[in-house]
PDB file of C-alpha atoms in Angstrom:
ATOM      1  CA  MET L 186     -48.012  13.597 -34.574  1.00  0.00           C
ATOM      2  CA  PRO L 187     -45.727  11.372 -32.451  1.00  0.00           C
ATOM      3  CA  VAL L 188     -44.563   8.084 -33.896  1.00  0.00           C
ATOM      4  CA  THR L 189     -45.919   5.110 -31.944  1.00  0.00           C
ATOM      5  CA  GLN L 190     -43.267   2.519 -31.113  1.00  0.00           C
ATOM      6  CA  ASN L 191     -44.335  -1.072 -31.614  1.00  0.00           C
ATOM      7  CA  PRO L 192     -44.372  -2.521 -28.053  1.00  0.00           C
ATOM      8  CA  ARG L 193     -42.979  -5.851 -29.228  1.00  0.00           C
ATOM      9  CA  ARG L 194     -40.172  -4.181 -31.166  1.00  0.00           C
ATOM     10  CA  GLU L 195     -39.412  -1.860 -28.238  1.00  0.00           C
ATOM     11  CA  PHE L 196     -39.155  -4.840 -25.880  1.00  0.00           C
ATOM     12  CA  LEU L 197     -36.840  -6.721 -28.238  1.00  0.00           C
ATOM     13  CA  THR L 198     -34.650  -3.663 -28.658  1.00  0.00           C
ATOM     14  CA  ARG L 199     -34.338  -3.221 -24.903  1.00  0.00           C
ATOM     15  CA  ALA L 200     -33.591  -6.918 -24.488  1.00  0.00           C
ATOM     16  CA  VAL L 201     -30.688  -6.765 -26.916  1.00  0.00           C
ATOM     17  CA  LEU L 202     -29.291  -3.529 -25.500  1.00  0.00           C
ATOM     18  CA  THR L 203     -29.431  -4.695 -21.891  1.00  0.00           C
ATOM     19  CA  GLY L 204     -28.473  -8.310 -22.486  1.00  0.00           C
ATOM     20  CA  LEU L 205     -31.771  -9.721 -21.207  1.00  0.00           C
ATOM     21  CA  ALA L 206     -32.552 -13.334 -21.977  1.00  0.00           C
ATOM     22  CA  VAL L 207     -35.870 -13.870 -23.765  1.00  0.00           C
ATOM     23  CA  PRO L 208     -36.386 -17.654 -23.760  1.00  0.00           C
ATOM     24  CA  SER L 209     -39.852 -17.708 -25.281  1.00  0.00           C
ATOM     25  CA  LEU L 210     -38.627 -15.798 -28.311  1.00  0.00           C
ATOM     26  CA  ALA L 211     -35.312 -17.671 -28.584  1.00  0.00           C
ATOM     27  CA  ILE L 212     -33.353 -14.465 -29.089  1.00  0.00           C
ATOM     28  CA  ALA L 213     -29.603 -14.643 -28.571  1.00  0.00           C
ATOM     29  CA  VAL L 214     -27.729 -11.471 -27.754  1.00  0.00           C
ATOM     30  CA  PRO L 215     -24.863 -11.135 -30.244  1.00  0.00           C
ATOM     31  CA  GLN L 216     -21.557 -12.196 -28.661  1.00  0.00           C
ATOM     32  CA  PRO L 217     -19.584  -9.250 -30.084  1.00  0.00           C
ATOM     33  CA  PHE L 218     -22.051  -6.894 -28.405  1.00  0.00           C
ATOM     34  CA  LEU L 219     -21.555  -8.530 -25.013  1.00  0.00           C
ATOM     35  CA  LEU L 220     -17.794  -8.528 -25.482  1.00  0.00           C
ATOM     36  CA  MET L 221     -17.887  -4.842 -26.322  1.00  0.00           C
ATOM     37  CA  GLN L 222     -19.853  -4.119 -23.139  1.00  0.00           C
ATOM     38  CA  GLU L 223     -17.368  -6.104 -21.035  1.00  0.00           C
ATOM     39  CA  GLN L 224     -14.429  -4.260 -22.561  1.00  0.00           C
ATOM     40  CA  LYS L 225     -16.132  -0.925 -21.969  1.00  0.00           C
ATOM     41  CA  ALA L 226     -16.810  -1.816 -18.332  1.00  0.00           C
ATOM     42  CA  GLY L 227     -13.203  -2.897 -17.895  1.00  0.00           C
ATOM     43  CA  LYS L 228     -11.939   0.404 -19.231  1.00  0.00           C
ATOM     44  CA  ASN L 229     -14.187   2.321 -16.869  1.00  0.00           C
ATOM     45  CA  GLU L 230     -12.893   0.345 -13.898  1.00  0.00           C
ATOM     46  CA  SER L 231      -9.231   0.698 -14.834  1.00  0.00           C
ATOM     47  CA  SER L 232      -9.580   4.421 -15.508  1.00  0.00           C
ATOM     48  CA  GLU L 233     -10.240   5.155 -11.842  1.00  0.00           C
ATOM     49  CA  GLU L 234      -7.101   6.831 -10.567  1.00  0.00           C
ATOM     50  CA  ILE L 235      -5.892   6.583  -6.983  1.00  0.00           C
ATOM     51  CA  SER L 236      -5.180   9.927  -5.337  1.00  0.00           C
ATOM     52  CA  PRO L 237      -1.689  10.606  -3.942  1.00  0.00           C
ATOM     53  CA  ALA L 238      -2.958  10.556  -0.346  1.00  0.00           C
ATOM     54  CA  GLU L 239      -4.858   7.295  -0.837  1.00  0.00           C
ATOM     55  CA  ASP L 240      -1.817   5.745  -2.489  1.00  0.00           C
ATOM     56  CA  LEU L 241       0.508   6.749   0.346  1.00  0.00           C
ATOM     57  CA  MET L 242      -1.964   5.744   3.052  1.00  0.00           C
ATOM     58  CA  ARG L 243      -2.537   2.253   1.679  1.00  0.00           C
ATOM     59  CA  GLU L 244       1.242   1.875   1.625  1.00  0.00           C
ATOM     60  CA  HIS L 245       1.168   2.808   5.300  1.00  0.00           C
ATOM     61  CA  GLY L 246      -1.269  -0.061   5.742  1.00  0.00           C
ATOM     62  CA  LEU L 247       1.300  -2.384   4.199  1.00  0.00           C
ATOM     63  CA  LEU L 248       3.963  -0.939   6.501  1.00  0.00           C
ATOM     64  CA  ASN L 249       1.712  -1.579   9.493  1.00  0.00           C
ATOM     65  CA  ARG L 250       1.434  -5.227   8.543  1.00  0.00           C
ATOM     66  CA  ILE L 251       5.216  -5.490   8.464  1.00  0.00           C
ATOM     67  CA  LEU L 252       5.312  -3.838  11.886  1.00  0.00           C
ATOM     68  CA  LEU L 253       3.076  -6.688  13.075  1.00  0.00           C
ATOM     69  CA  ILE L 254       5.677  -9.108  11.720  1.00  0.00           C
ATOM     70  CA  TYR L 255       8.315  -7.174  13.654  1.00  0.00           C
ATOM     71  CA  ASP L 256       6.044  -7.294  16.718  1.00  0.00           C
ATOM     72  CA  GLU L 257       5.847 -11.077  16.524  1.00  0.00           C
ATOM     73  CA  HIS L 258       9.615 -11.422  16.250  1.00  0.00           C
ATOM     74  CA  LEU L 259      10.029  -9.045  19.170  1.00  0.00           C
ATOM     75  CA  ARG L 260       7.628 -11.163  21.231  1.00  0.00           C
ATOM     76  CA  ARG L 261       9.574 -14.329  20.450  1.00  0.00           C
ATOM     77  CA  LEU L 262      12.894 -12.685  21.214  1.00  0.00           C
ATOM     78  CA  ASN L 263      11.674 -11.433  24.586  1.00  0.00           C
ATOM     79  CA  ALA L 264      10.153 -14.834  25.373  1.00  0.00           C
ATOM     80  CA  LYS L 265      13.455 -16.500  24.419  1.00  0.00           C
ATOM     81  CA  GLN L 266      11.698 -18.528  21.736  1.00  0.00           C
ATOM     82  CA  ASP L 267      13.231 -19.712  18.491  1.00  0.00           C
ATOM     83  CA  PHE L 268      12.344 -17.989  15.240  1.00  0.00           C
ATOM     84  CA  ASP L 269      13.241 -18.224  11.580  1.00  0.00           C
ATOM     85  CA  PRO L 270      15.588 -15.307  10.804  1.00  0.00           C
ATOM     86  CA  ALA L 271      14.865 -15.716   7.091  1.00  0.00           C
ATOM     87  CA  ILE L 272      11.316 -14.437   7.661  1.00  0.00           C
ATOM     88  CA  LEU L 273      12.605 -11.379   9.486  1.00  0.00           C
ATOM     89  CA  ALA L 274      15.205 -10.805   6.771  1.00  0.00           C
ATOM     90  CA  SER L 275      12.477 -10.913   4.117  1.00  0.00           C
ATOM     91  CA  ALA L 276      10.359  -8.417   6.052  1.00  0.00           C
ATOM     92  CA  ALA L 277      13.322  -6.060   6.432  1.00  0.00           C
ATOM     93  CA  ASP L 278      14.022  -6.406   2.717  1.00  0.00           C
ATOM     94  CA  ILE L 279      10.467  -5.256   1.923  1.00  0.00           C
ATOM     95  CA  ILE L 280      10.954  -2.317   4.275  1.00  0.00           C
ATOM     96  CA  LYS L 281      14.134  -1.413   2.405  1.00  0.00           C
ATOM     97  CA  ARG L 282      12.830  -1.879  -1.144  1.00  0.00           C
ATOM     98  CA  PHE L 283       9.238  -0.738  -0.870  1.00  0.00           C
ATOM     99  CA  VAL L 284       9.033   1.592   2.122  1.00  0.00           C
ATOM    100  CA  GLU L 285      12.418   3.305   2.225  1.00  0.00           C
ATOM    101  CA  ASP L 286      13.523   3.241  -1.421  1.00  0.00           C
ATOM    102  CA  TYR L 287      10.084   3.910  -2.912  1.00  0.00           C
ATOM    103  CA  HIS L 288       7.385   5.158  -0.522  1.00  0.00           C
ATOM    104  CA  GLU L 289       9.602   7.500   1.471  1.00  0.00           C
ATOM    105  CA  LYS L 290      11.288   8.760  -1.683  1.00  0.00           C
ATOM    106  CA  LEU L 291       7.881   9.841  -2.988  1.00  0.00           C
ATOM    107  CA  GLU L 292       7.349  11.853   0.178  1.00  0.00           C
ATOM    108  CA  GLU L 293      10.849  13.315   0.087  1.00  0.00           C
ATOM    109  CA  ASN L 294      10.807  14.185  -3.613  1.00  0.00           C
ATOM    110  CA  TYR L 295       7.213  15.317  -4.111  1.00  0.00           C
ATOM    111  CA  LEU L 296       5.643  16.290  -0.777  1.00  0.00           C
ATOM    112  CA  PHE L 297       8.352  17.642   1.499  1.00  0.00           C
ATOM    113  CA  PRO L 298       9.755  20.189  -1.023  1.00  0.00           C
ATOM    114  CA  ARG L 299       6.271  21.561  -1.710  1.00  0.00           C
ATOM    115  CA  PHE L 300       5.579  22.040   1.991  1.00  0.00           C
ATOM    116  CA  ARG L 301       8.918  23.821   2.392  1.00  0.00           C
ATOM    117  CA  LYS L 302       8.195  26.051  -0.588  1.00  0.00           C
ATOM    118  CA  ALA L 303       4.758  26.901   0.822  1.00  0.00           C
ATOM    119  CA  GLY L 304       6.248  27.534   4.272  1.00  0.00           C
ATOM    120  CA  LYS L 305       3.748  25.142   5.789  1.00  0.00           C
ATOM    121  CA  LEU L 306       4.367  22.367   8.361  1.00  0.00           C
ATOM    122  CA  VAL L 307       8.105  22.818   7.871  1.00  0.00           C
ATOM    123  CA  ASP L 308       8.961  21.726  11.424  1.00  0.00           C
ATOM    124  CA  LEU L 309       6.955  18.540  10.948  1.00  0.00           C
ATOM    125  CA  VAL L 310       8.635  17.859   7.608  1.00  0.00           C
ATOM    126  CA  ASP L 311      12.053  18.255   9.249  1.00  0.00           C
ATOM    127  CA  VAL L 312      11.180  15.653  11.883  1.00  0.00           C
ATOM    128  CA  LEU L 313       9.691  13.255   9.334  1.00  0.00           C
ATOM    129  CA  LEU L 314      12.803  13.463   7.166  1.00  0.00           C
ATOM    130  CA  ALA L 315      15.082  12.886  10.155  1.00  0.00           C
ATOM    131  CA  GLN L 316      13.009   9.828  11.053  1.00  0.00           C
ATOM    132  CA  HIS L 317      13.295   8.469   7.513  1.00  0.00           C
ATOM    133  CA  GLN L 318      17.057   8.709   7.810  1.00  0.00           C
ATOM    134  CA  ALA L 319      17.068   7.125  11.265  1.00  0.00           C
ATOM    135  CA  GLY L 320      14.810   4.330  10.047  1.00  0.00           C
ATOM    136  CA  ARG L 321      17.230   3.471   7.249  1.00  0.00           C
ATOM    137  CA  ARG L 322      20.052   3.121   9.736  1.00  0.00           C
ATOM    138  CA  VAL L 323      17.946   0.825  11.905  1.00  0.00           C
ATOM    139  CA  THR L 324      16.878  -1.262   8.911  1.00  0.00           C
ATOM    140  CA  ALA L 325      20.498  -1.725   7.855  1.00  0.00           C
ATOM    141  CA  ARG L 326      21.330  -3.046  11.330  1.00  0.00           C
ATOM    142  CA  ILE L 327      18.299  -5.352  11.369  1.00  0.00           C
ATOM    143  CA  GLN L 328      19.383  -6.779   8.021  1.00  0.00           C
ATOM    144  CA  GLN L 329      22.863  -7.406   9.401  1.00  0.00           C
ATOM    145  CA  LEU L 330      21.508  -9.258  12.431  1.00  0.00           C
ATOM    146  CA  ALA L 331      18.708 -11.217  10.746  1.00  0.00           C
ATOM    147  CA  THR L 332      20.883 -14.272  10.149  1.00  0.00           C
ATOM    148  CA  ALA L 333      21.077 -17.786  11.522  1.00  0.00           C
ATOM    149  CA  THR L 334      23.858 -16.820  13.947  1.00  0.00           C
ATOM    150  CA  VAL L 335      21.602 -14.486  15.939  1.00  0.00           C
ATOM    151  CA  VAL L 336      19.284 -17.269  17.108  1.00  0.00           C
ATOM    152  CA  LYS L 337      21.758 -18.708  19.638  1.00  0.00           C
ATOM    153  CA  ASP L 338      23.670 -15.510  20.437  1.00  0.00           C
ATOM    154  CA  ALA L 339      22.185 -13.789  23.506  1.00  0.00           C
ATOM    155  CA  ALA L 340      23.933 -10.459  22.894  1.00  0.00           C
ATOM    156  CA  LYS L 341      22.809 -10.281  19.274  1.00  0.00           C
ATOM    157  CA  ARG L 342      19.272 -11.233  20.252  1.00  0.00           C
ATOM    158  CA  ARG L 343      19.206  -8.299  22.697  1.00  0.00           C
ATOM    159  CA  ASP L 344      20.547  -5.953  20.036  1.00  0.00           C
ATOM    160  CA  LEU L 345      17.973  -7.168  17.534  1.00  0.00           C
ATOM    161  CA  SER L 346      15.194  -6.801  20.088  1.00  0.00           C
ATOM    162  CA  ASP L 347      16.220  -3.200  20.788  1.00  0.00           C
ATOM    163  CA  LEU L 348      16.337  -2.390  17.077  1.00  0.00           C
ATOM    164  CA  LEU L 349      12.901  -3.840  16.373  1.00  0.00           C
ATOM    165  CA  GLN L 350      11.455  -2.011  19.362  1.00  0.00           C
ATOM    166  CA  SER L 351      12.923   1.327  18.297  1.00  0.00           C
ATOM    167  CA  PHE L 352      11.728   0.907  14.713  1.00  0.00           C
ATOM    168  CA  ILE L 353       8.173   0.054  15.770  1.00  0.00           C
ATOM    169  CA  ARG L 354       8.085   2.832  18.364  1.00  0.00           C
ATOM    170  CA  MET L 355       9.120   5.450  15.810  1.00  0.00           C
ATOM    171  CA  TYR L 356       7.109   4.417  12.786  1.00  0.00           C
ATOM    172  CA  ARG L 357       3.672   4.054  14.347  1.00  0.00           C
ATOM    173  CA  PRO L 358       3.457   7.719  15.419  1.00  0.00           C
ATOM    174  CA  HIS L 359       5.385   8.722  12.285  1.00  0.00           C
ATOM    175  CA  GLU L 360       2.829   7.330   9.874  1.00  0.00           C
ATOM    176  CA  ALA L 361      -0.076   8.411  12.080  1.00  0.00           C
ATOM    177  CA  ARG L 362       1.119  12.026  11.934  1.00  0.00           C
ATOM    178  CA  GLU L 363       1.495  11.846   8.165  1.00  0.00           C
ATOM    179  CA  ASP L 364      -1.973  10.332   7.719  1.00  0.00           C
ATOM    180  CA  THR L 365      -3.745  12.824   9.982  1.00  0.00           C
ATOM    181  CA  VAL L 366      -1.748  16.030   9.453  1.00  0.00           C
ATOM    182  CA  LEU L 367       0.590  16.027   6.459  1.00  0.00           C
ATOM    183  CA  PHE L 368      -1.475  14.257   3.805  1.00  0.00           C
ATOM    184  CA  PRO L 369      -4.743  16.137   4.510  1.00  0.00           C
ATOM    185  CA  ALA L 370      -2.856  19.451   4.325  1.00  0.00           C
ATOM    186  CA  PHE L 371      -1.328  18.569   0.963  1.00  0.00           C
ATOM    187  CA  HIS L 372      -4.571  19.519  -0.808  1.00  0.00           C
ATOM    188  CA  SER L 373      -4.185  23.112   0.342  1.00  0.00           C
ATOM    189  CA  ILE L 374      -0.745  23.705  -1.191  1.00  0.00           C
ATOM    190  CA  VAL L 375      -1.224  22.250  -4.695  1.00  0.00           C
ATOM    191  CA  SER L 376      -3.814  22.741  -7.408  1.00  0.00           C
ATOM    192  CA  LYS L 377      -6.293  20.005  -8.283  1.00  0.00           C
ATOM    193  CA  ASN L 378      -4.532  19.378 -11.595  1.00  0.00           C
ATOM    194  CA  GLU L 379      -1.161  19.059  -9.885  1.00  0.00           C
ATOM    195  CA  TYR L 380      -2.650  16.800  -7.227  1.00  0.00           C
ATOM    196  CA  ASP L 381      -4.189  14.512  -9.848  1.00  0.00           C
ATOM    197  CA  SER L 382      -1.018  14.406 -11.940  1.00  0.00           C
ATOM    198  CA  LEU L 383       0.999  13.378  -8.881  1.00  0.00           C
ATOM    199  CA  GLY L 384      -1.326  10.424  -8.391  1.00  0.00           C
ATOM    200  CA  GLU L 385      -0.542   9.316 -11.932  1.00  0.00           C
ATOM    201  CA  GLU L 386       3.187   9.845 -11.360  1.00  0.00           C
ATOM    202  CA  PHE L 387       3.130   7.740  -8.195  1.00  0.00           C
ATOM    203  CA  GLU L 388       1.412   4.890 -10.032  1.00  0.00           C
ATOM    204  CA  LYS L 389       3.869   5.155 -12.911  1.00  0.00           C
ATOM    205  CA  GLN L 390       6.866   4.885 -10.599  1.00  0.00           C
ATOM    206  CA  GLU L 391       5.309   1.970  -8.735  1.00  0.00           C
ATOM    207  CA  ASP L 392       4.773   0.085 -11.999  1.00  0.00           C
ATOM    208  CA  GLU L 393       8.330   0.794 -13.133  1.00  0.00           C
ATOM    209  CA  LEU L 394       9.849  -0.487  -9.893  1.00  0.00           C
ATOM    210  CA  PHE L 395       7.554  -3.395  -9.033  1.00  0.00           C
ATOM    211  CA  GLY L 396       5.662  -4.191 -12.225  1.00  0.00           C
ATOM    212  CA  GLU L 397       1.984  -3.769 -12.992  1.00  0.00           C
ATOM    213  CA  ASP L 398      -0.129  -3.935  -9.818  1.00  0.00           C
ATOM    214  CA  GLY L 399       3.151  -3.732  -7.914  1.00  0.00           C
ATOM    215  CA  PHE L 400       1.517  -2.788  -4.620  1.00  0.00           C
ATOM    216  CA  PHE L 401      -0.565  -5.956  -4.605  1.00  0.00           C
ATOM    217  CA  LYS L 402       2.436  -8.096  -5.493  1.00  0.00           C
ATOM    218  CA  VAL L 403       4.331  -6.739  -2.496  1.00  0.00           C
ATOM    219  CA  LEU L 404       1.228  -7.129  -0.338  1.00  0.00           C
ATOM    220  CA  ASP L 405       1.091 -10.807  -1.315  1.00  0.00           C
ATOM    221  CA  GLN L 406       4.688 -11.169  -0.143  1.00  0.00           C
ATOM    222  CA  VAL L 407       3.760  -9.650   3.216  1.00  0.00           C
ATOM    223  CA  ALA L 408       0.746 -11.953   3.547  1.00  0.00           C
ATOM    224  CA  SER L 409       2.970 -14.953   2.826  1.00  0.00           C
ATOM    225  CA  LEU L 410       5.278 -13.963   5.692  1.00  0.00           C
ATOM    226  CA  GLU L 411       2.283 -13.501   8.003  1.00  0.00           C
ATOM    227  CA  LYS L 412       1.108 -17.019   7.198  1.00  0.00           C
ATOM    228  CA  LYS L 413       4.531 -18.478   7.934  1.00  0.00           C
ATOM    229  CA  LEU L 414       4.484 -16.760  11.334  1.00  0.00           C
ATOM    230  CA  GLY L 415       0.907 -17.804  12.069  1.00  0.00           C
ATOM    231  CA  ILE L 416      -0.392 -14.227  12.351  1.00  0.00           C
ATOM    232  CA  TYR L 417      -2.325 -13.977   9.083  1.00  0.00           C
ATOM    233  CA  ASP L 418      -5.697 -14.892  10.624  1.00  0.00           C
ATOM    234  CA  LEU L 419      -7.150 -11.553  11.736  1.00  0.00           C
ATOM    235  CA  SER L 420      -9.466 -13.202  14.266  1.00  0.00           C
ATOM    236  CA  LYS L 421      -6.441 -14.165  16.369  1.00  0.00           C
ATOM    237  CA  PHE L 422      -6.043 -10.508  17.332  1.00  0.00           C
ATOM    238  CA  THR L 423      -9.546 -10.348  18.830  1.00  0.00           C
ATOM    239  CA  PRO L 424      -9.553 -10.191  22.659  1.00  0.00           C
ATOM    240  CA  SER L 425     -11.349 -13.083  24.322  1.00  0.00           C
TER     241      SER L 425
END
């Protein structure tokens, strides 16, 4: 014969387990219980791993925002307007530290060799690697020119304009090809376990180089530069 649960007791039990307030009965949910639930929820949230492709693609989003900073400097150079070279220097520094020395190294050390070994998209990988190398040369020149002396020097302004234009022109199709061709194909040349472990490795390296939540720290730096340039407000890019 089934045991009949006391309705009142069942309600009180559910109230405690779900954290419901029961004013008329003046029942307080034990604080340690609530704390335990919060800690459990926090663990569940933090345990969600970012896949390698998602990690690399959000870094492309950060790169795109720096390209917008480059775009704005290019606009001011072509319009013969003044600009603060320190902002451009900071943007180029992020390109060097985060994009070239970290993001591209992940691609070169973990993706490109696997595509070569699988004999897949090798021609594309060759072009992407050559563009990484070309981009580093351009960044080095931008860093050399992003100084106070360039503002009043017409020849240096032209050189800087050409460098920014070439960098932007190369990297927009570069990252688009990676996002739409290379990264989706990566699933087909590695096992699920290897794919998942690479996601963990990418996060580990990011934390080692930039600290915990390193991506978001760098993103904050980019946003700060956007605000200084007056291009942070997304609505300003909406056509009238």
